[in-house]
PDB file of C-alpha atoms in Angstrom:
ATOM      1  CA  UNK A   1     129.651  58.061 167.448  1.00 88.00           C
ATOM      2  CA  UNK A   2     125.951  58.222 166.968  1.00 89.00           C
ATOM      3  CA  UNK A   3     124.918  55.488 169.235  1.00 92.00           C
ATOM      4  CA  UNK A   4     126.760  57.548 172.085  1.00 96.00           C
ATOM      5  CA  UNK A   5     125.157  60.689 171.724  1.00 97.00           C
ATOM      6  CA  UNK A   6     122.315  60.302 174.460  1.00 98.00           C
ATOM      7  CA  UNK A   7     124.633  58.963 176.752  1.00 98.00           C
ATOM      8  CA  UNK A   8     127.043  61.973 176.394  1.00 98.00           C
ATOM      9  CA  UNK A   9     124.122  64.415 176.238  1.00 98.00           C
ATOM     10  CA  UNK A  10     123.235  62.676 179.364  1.00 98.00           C
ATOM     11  CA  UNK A  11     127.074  63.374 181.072  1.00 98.00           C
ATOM     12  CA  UNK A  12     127.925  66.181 179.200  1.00 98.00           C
ATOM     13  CA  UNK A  13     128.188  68.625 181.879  1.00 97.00           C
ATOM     14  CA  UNK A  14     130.656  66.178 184.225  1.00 97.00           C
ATOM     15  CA  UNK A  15     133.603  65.743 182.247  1.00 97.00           C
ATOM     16  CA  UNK A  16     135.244  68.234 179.455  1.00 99.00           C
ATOM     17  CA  UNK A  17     134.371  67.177 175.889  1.00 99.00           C
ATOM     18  CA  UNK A  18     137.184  67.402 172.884  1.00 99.00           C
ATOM     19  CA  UNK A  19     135.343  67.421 169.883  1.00 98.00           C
ATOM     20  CA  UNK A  20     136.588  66.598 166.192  1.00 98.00           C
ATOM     21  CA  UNK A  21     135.625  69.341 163.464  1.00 98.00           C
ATOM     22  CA  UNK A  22     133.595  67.267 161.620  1.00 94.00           C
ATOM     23  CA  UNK A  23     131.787  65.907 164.525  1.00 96.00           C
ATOM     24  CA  UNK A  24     130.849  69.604 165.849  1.00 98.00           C
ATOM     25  CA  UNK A  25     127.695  69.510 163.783  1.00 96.00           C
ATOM     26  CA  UNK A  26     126.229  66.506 164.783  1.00 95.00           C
ATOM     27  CA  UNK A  27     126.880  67.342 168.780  1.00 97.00           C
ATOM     28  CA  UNK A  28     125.290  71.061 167.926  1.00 97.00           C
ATOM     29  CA  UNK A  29     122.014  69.121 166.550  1.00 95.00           C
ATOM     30  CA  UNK A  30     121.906  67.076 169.555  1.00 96.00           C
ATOM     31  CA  UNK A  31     122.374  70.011 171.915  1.00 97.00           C
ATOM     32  CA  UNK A  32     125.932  69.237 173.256  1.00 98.00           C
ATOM     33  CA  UNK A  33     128.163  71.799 173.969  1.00 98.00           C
ATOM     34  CA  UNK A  34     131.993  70.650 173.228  1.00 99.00           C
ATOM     35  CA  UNK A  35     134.263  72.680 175.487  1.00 99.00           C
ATOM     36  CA  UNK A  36     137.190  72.406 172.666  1.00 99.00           C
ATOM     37  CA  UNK A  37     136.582  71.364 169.051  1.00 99.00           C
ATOM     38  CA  UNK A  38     139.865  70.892 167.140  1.00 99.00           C
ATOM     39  CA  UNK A  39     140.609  71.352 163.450  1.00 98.00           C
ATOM     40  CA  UNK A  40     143.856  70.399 161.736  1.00 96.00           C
ATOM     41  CA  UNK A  41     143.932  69.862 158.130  1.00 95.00           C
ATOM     42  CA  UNK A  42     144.466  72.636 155.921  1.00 94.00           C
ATOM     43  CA  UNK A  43     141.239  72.380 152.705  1.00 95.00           C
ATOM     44  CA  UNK A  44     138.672  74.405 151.995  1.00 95.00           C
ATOM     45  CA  UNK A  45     136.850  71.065 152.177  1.00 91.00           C
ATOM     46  CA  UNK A  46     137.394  71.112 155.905  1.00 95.00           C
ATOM     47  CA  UNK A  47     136.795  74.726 156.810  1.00 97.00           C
ATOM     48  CA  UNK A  48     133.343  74.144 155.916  1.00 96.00           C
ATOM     49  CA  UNK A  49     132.306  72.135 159.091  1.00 96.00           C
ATOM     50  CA  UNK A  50     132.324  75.337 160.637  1.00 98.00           C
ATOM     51  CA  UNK A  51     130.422  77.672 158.288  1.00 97.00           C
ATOM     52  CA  UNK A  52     127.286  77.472 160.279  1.00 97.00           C
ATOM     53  CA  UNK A  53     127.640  78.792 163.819  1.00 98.00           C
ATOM     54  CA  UNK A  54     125.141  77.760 166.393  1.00 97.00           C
ATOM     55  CA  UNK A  55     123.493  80.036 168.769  1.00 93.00           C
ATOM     56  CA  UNK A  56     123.223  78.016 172.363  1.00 93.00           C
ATOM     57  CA  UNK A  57     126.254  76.204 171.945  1.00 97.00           C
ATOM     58  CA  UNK A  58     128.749  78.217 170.457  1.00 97.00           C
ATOM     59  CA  UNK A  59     128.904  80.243 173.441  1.00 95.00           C
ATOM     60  CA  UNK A  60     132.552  79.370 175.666  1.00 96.00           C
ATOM     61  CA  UNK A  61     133.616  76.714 173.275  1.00 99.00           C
ATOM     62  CA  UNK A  62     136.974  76.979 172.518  1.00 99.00           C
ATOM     63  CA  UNK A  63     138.093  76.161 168.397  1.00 99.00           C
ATOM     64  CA  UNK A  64     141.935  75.088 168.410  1.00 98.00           C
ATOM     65  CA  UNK A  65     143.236  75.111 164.578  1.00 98.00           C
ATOM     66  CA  UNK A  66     146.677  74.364 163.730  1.00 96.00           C
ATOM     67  CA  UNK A  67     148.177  76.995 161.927  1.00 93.00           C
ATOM     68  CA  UNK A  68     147.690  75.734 158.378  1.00 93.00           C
ATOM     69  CA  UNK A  69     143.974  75.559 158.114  1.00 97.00           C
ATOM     70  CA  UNK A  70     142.313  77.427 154.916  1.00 98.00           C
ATOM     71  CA  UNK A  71     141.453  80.973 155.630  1.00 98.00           C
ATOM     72  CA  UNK A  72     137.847  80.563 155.005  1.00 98.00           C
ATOM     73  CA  UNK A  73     138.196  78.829 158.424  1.00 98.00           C
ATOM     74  CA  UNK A  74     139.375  81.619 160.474  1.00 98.00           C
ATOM     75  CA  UNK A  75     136.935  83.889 158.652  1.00 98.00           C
ATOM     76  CA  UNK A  76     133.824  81.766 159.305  1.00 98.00           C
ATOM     77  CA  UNK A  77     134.917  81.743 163.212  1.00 98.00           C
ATOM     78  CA  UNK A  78     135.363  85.413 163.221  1.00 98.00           C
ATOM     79  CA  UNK A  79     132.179  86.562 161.362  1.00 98.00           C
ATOM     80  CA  UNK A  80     130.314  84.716 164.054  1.00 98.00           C
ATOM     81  CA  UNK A  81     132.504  86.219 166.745  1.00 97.00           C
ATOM     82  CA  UNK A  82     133.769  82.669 167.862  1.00 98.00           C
ATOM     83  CA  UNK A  83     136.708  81.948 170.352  1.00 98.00           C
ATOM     84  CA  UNK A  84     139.507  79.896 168.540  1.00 98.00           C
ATOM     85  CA  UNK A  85     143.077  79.881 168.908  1.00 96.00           C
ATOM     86  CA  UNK A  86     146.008  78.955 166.670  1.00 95.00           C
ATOM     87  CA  UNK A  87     148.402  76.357 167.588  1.00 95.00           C
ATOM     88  CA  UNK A  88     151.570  75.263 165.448  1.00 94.00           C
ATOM     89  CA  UNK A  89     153.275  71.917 165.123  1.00 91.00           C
ATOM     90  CA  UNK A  90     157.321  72.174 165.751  1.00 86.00           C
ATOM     91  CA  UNK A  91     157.803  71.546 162.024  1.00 86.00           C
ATOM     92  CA  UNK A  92     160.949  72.625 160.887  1.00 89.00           C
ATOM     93  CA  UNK A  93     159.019  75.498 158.934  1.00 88.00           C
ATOM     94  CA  UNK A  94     157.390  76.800 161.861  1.00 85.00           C
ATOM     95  CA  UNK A  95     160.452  77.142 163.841  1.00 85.00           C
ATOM     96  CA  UNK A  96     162.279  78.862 160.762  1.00 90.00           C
ATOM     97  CA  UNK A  97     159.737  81.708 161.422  1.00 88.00           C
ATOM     98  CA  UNK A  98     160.745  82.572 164.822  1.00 87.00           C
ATOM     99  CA  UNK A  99     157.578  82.220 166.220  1.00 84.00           C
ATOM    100  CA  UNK A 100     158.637  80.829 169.446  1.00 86.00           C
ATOM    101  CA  UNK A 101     156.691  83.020 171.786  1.00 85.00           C
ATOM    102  CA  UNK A 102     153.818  81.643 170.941  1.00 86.00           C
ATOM    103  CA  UNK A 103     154.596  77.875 171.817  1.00 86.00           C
ATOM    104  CA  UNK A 104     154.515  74.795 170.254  1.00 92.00           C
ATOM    105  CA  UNK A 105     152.131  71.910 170.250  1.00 94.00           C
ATOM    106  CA  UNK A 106     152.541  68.506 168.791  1.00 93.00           C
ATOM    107  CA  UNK A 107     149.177  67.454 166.676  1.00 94.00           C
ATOM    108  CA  UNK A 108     149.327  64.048 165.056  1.00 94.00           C
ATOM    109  CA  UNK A 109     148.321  62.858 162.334  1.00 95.00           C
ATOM    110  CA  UNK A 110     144.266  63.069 162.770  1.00 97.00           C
ATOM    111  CA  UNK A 111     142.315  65.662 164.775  1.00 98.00           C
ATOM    112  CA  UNK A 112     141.218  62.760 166.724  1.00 98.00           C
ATOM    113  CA  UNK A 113     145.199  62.293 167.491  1.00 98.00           C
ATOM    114  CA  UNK A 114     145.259  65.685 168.300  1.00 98.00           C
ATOM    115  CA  UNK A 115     142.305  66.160 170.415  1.00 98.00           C
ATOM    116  CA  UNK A 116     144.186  63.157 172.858  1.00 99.00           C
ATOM    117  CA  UNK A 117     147.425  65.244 173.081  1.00 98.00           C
ATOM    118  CA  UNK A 118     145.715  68.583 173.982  1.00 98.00           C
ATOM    119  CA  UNK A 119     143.385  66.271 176.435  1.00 99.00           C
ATOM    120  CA  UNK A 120     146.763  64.775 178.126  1.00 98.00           C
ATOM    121  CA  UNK A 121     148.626  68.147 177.732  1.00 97.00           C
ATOM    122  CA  UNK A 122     145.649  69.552 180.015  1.00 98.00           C
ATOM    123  CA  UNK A 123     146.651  66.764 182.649  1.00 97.00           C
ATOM    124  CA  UNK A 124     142.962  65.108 182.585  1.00 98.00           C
ATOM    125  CA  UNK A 125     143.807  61.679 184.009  1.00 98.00           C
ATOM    126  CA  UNK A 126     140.943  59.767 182.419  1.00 98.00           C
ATOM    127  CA  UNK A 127     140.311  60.202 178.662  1.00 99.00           C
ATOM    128  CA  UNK A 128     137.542  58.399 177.238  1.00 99.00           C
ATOM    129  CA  UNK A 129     137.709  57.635 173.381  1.00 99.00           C
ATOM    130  CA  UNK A 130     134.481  57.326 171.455  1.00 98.00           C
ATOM    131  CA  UNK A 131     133.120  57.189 168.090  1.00 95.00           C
ATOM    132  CA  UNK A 132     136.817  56.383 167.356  1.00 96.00           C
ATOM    133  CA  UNK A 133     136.072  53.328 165.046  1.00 95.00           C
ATOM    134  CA  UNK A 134     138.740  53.808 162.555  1.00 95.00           C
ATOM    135  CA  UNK A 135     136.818  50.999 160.861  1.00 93.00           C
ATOM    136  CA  UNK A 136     134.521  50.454 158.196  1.00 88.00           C
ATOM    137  CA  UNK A 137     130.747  49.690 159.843  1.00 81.00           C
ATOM    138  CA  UNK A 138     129.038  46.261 159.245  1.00 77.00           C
ATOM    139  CA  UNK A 139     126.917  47.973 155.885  1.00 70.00           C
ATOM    140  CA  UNK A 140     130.801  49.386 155.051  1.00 65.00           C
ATOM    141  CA  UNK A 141     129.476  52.791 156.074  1.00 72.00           C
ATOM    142  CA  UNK A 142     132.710  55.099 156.885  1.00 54.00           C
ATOM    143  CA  UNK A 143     131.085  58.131 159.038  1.00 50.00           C
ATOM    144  CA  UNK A 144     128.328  58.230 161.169  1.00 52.00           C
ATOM    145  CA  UNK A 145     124.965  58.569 159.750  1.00 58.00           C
ATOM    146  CA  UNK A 146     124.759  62.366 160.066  1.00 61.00           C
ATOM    147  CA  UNK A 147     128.257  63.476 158.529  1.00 51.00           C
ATOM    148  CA  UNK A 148     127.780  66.142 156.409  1.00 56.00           C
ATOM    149  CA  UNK A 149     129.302  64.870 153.735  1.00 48.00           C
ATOM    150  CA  UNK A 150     127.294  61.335 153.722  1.00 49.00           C
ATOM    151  CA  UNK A 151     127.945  57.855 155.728  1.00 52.00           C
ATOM    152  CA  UNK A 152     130.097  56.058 152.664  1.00 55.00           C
ATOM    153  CA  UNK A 153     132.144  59.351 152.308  1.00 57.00           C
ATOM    154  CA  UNK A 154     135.352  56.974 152.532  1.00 60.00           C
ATOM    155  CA  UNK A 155     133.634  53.990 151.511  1.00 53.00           C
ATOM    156  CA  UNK A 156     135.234  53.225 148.137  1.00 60.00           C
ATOM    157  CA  UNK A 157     138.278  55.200 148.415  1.00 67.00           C
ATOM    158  CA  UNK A 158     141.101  53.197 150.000  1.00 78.00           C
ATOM    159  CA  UNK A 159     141.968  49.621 149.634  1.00 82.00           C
ATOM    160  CA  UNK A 160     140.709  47.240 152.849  1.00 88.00           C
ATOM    161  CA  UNK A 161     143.145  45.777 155.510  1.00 92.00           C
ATOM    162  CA  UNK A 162     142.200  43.467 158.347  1.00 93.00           C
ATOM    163  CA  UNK A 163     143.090  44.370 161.833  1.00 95.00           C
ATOM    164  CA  UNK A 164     141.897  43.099 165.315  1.00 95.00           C
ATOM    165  CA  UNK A 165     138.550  44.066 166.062  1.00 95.00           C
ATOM    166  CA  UNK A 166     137.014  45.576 169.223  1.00 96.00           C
ATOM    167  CA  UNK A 167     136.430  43.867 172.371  1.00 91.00           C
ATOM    168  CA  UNK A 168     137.222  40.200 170.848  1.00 75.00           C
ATOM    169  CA  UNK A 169     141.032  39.390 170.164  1.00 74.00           C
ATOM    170  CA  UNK A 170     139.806  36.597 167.321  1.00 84.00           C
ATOM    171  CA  UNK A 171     137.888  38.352 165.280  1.00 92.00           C
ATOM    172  CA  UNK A 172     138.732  41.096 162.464  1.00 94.00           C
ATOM    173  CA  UNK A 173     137.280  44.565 160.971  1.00 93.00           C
ATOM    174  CA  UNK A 174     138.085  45.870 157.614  1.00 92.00           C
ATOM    175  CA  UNK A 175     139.878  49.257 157.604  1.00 94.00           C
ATOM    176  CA  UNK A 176     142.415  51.398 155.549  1.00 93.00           C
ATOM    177  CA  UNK A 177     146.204  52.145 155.578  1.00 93.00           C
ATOM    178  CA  UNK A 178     145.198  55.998 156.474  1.00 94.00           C
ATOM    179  CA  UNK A 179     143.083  54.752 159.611  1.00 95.00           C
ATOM    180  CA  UNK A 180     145.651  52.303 160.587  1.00 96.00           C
ATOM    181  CA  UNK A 181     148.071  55.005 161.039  1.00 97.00           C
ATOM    182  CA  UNK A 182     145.507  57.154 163.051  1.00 97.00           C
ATOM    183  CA  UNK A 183     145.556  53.775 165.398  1.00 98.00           C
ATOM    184  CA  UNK A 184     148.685  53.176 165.696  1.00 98.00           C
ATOM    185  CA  UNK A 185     149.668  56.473 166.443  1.00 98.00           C
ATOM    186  CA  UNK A 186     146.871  56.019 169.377  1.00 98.00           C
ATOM    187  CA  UNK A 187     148.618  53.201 170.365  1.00 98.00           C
ATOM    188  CA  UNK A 188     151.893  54.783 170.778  1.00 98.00           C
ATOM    189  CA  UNK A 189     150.199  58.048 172.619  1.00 98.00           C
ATOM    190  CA  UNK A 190     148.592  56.115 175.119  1.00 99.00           C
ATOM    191  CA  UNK A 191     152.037  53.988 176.233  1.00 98.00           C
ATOM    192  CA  UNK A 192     153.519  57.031 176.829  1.00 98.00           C
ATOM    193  CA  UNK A 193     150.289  59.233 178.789  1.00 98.00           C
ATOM    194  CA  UNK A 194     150.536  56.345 180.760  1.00 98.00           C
ATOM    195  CA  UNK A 195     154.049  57.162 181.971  1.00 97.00           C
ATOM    196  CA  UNK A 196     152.341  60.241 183.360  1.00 97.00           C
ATOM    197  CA  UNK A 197     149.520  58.567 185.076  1.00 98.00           C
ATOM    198  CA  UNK A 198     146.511  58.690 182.837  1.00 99.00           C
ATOM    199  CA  UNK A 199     144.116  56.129 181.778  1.00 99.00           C
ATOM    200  CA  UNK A 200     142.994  55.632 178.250  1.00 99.00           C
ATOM    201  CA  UNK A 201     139.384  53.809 178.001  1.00 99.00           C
ATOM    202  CA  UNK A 202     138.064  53.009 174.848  1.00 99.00           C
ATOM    203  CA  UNK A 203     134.285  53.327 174.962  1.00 98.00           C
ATOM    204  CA  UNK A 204     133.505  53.179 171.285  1.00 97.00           C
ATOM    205  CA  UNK A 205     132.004  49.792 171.485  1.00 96.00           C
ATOM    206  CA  UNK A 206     132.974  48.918 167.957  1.00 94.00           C
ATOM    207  CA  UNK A 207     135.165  49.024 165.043  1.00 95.00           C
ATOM    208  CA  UNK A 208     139.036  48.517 165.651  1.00 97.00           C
ATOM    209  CA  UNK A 209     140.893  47.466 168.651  1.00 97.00           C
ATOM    210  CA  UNK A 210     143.269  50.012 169.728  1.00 98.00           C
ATOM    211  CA  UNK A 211     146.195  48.504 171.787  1.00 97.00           C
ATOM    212  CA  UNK A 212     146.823  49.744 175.678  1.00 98.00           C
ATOM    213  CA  UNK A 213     143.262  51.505 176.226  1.00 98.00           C
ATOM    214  CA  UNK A 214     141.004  49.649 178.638  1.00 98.00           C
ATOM    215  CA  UNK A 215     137.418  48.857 176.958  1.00 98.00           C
ATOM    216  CA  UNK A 216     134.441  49.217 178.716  1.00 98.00           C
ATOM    217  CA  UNK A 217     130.790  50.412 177.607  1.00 98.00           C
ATOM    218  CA  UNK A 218     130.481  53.836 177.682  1.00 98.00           C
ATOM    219  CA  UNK A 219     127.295  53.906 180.137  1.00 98.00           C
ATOM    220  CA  UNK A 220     129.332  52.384 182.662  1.00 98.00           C
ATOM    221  CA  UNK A 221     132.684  54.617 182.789  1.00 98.00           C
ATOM    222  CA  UNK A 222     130.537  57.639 182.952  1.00 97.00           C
ATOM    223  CA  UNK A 223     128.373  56.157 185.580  1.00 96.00           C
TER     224      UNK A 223
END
């Protein structure tokens, strides 16, 4: 994601942003403004990307949170009087609730699988992926250098696999089973948007190759 960051700056205003929870932070200390940042898993771990608000950006961003995040989440968004919304998965929970007035909305598996949904769901017809990896980095690294909770957060946890790499069908990237599914689950996403008309580029530049997007630097698409 990093090496993106003064290209999207540069853009930011010309296409709508989805932004991952744990990636709000690092956009906020580069000055862009996300127009949605989504948050689906359910720790107190989690909730704390957004315990520090930030004045400038904050302001018409809109924080979608499936329905099971930790409290402390809600509370940290409503102490610093920011917008969010809560969306629920038709699990079979959910519907046993009788909630139905309130809609349904399919997440996946990863907020970066859910940020693609609520992007086609919105009918954009071009969604551009970066920082999506779902690799380990050349050092092994597996978050950007400014994650919050350090760049070899995953590093050690997971056994490696090999899958296709990025941009070059003969070559290979180390990953794990977790991220794998994340890709996959990509994969099967995009055959279907598709169906509907919209084109998936991949504009990480890096890390895994996920199947059916079209990959092109990320200066050029924007241009």
């Amino acid at each position: 994601l990093t090496k993106q960051l003064p290209i999207l700056k540069e853009y930011q205003n010309k296409a709508t942003i989805f932004c991952a929870d744990s990636a709000y932070a690092i956009l906020a200390k580069h000055g862009i403004k996300p127009d949605y940042v989504c948050m689906l898993e359910r720790t107190d771990f989690t909730a704390e990307f957004f315990k520090e608000a930030y004045e400038g950006i904050d302001g018409g961003i809109t924080f979608i949170l499936k329905s099971v995040v930790h409290p402390s989440t809600t509370s940290y968004l409503e102490n610093t009087k920011r917008s969010f919304m809560l969306v629920s998965s038709k699990a079979h929970f959910m519907q046993y609730l009788s909630l139905n007035q309130f809609g349904y909305m399919p997440t996946g598996h990863s907020v970066a699988n859910m940020n693609y949904i609520l992007a086609s769901l919105l009918k954009h017809k071009n969604i551009i992926l970066i920082g999506q990896d779902l690799a380990y980095d050349e050092k092994g690294n597996s978050h950007p250098s400014d994650y919050k909770h350090s760049a070899n957060f995953e590093s050690f946890s997971y056994e490696y696999i090999k899958v296709r790499a990025y941009g070059n069908k003969d070559s290979f990237v180390k990953t794990h089973f977790i991220w794998n599914l994340f890709r996959q689950e990509f994969e099967s996403d995009i055959q279907f948007t598709k169906e509907q008309g919209i084109t998936t580029y991949n504009c990480t530049e890096g890390g895994a190759r996920i199947e059916g997007s079209l990959e092109k630097p990320f200066k050029e698409v924007c241009e």
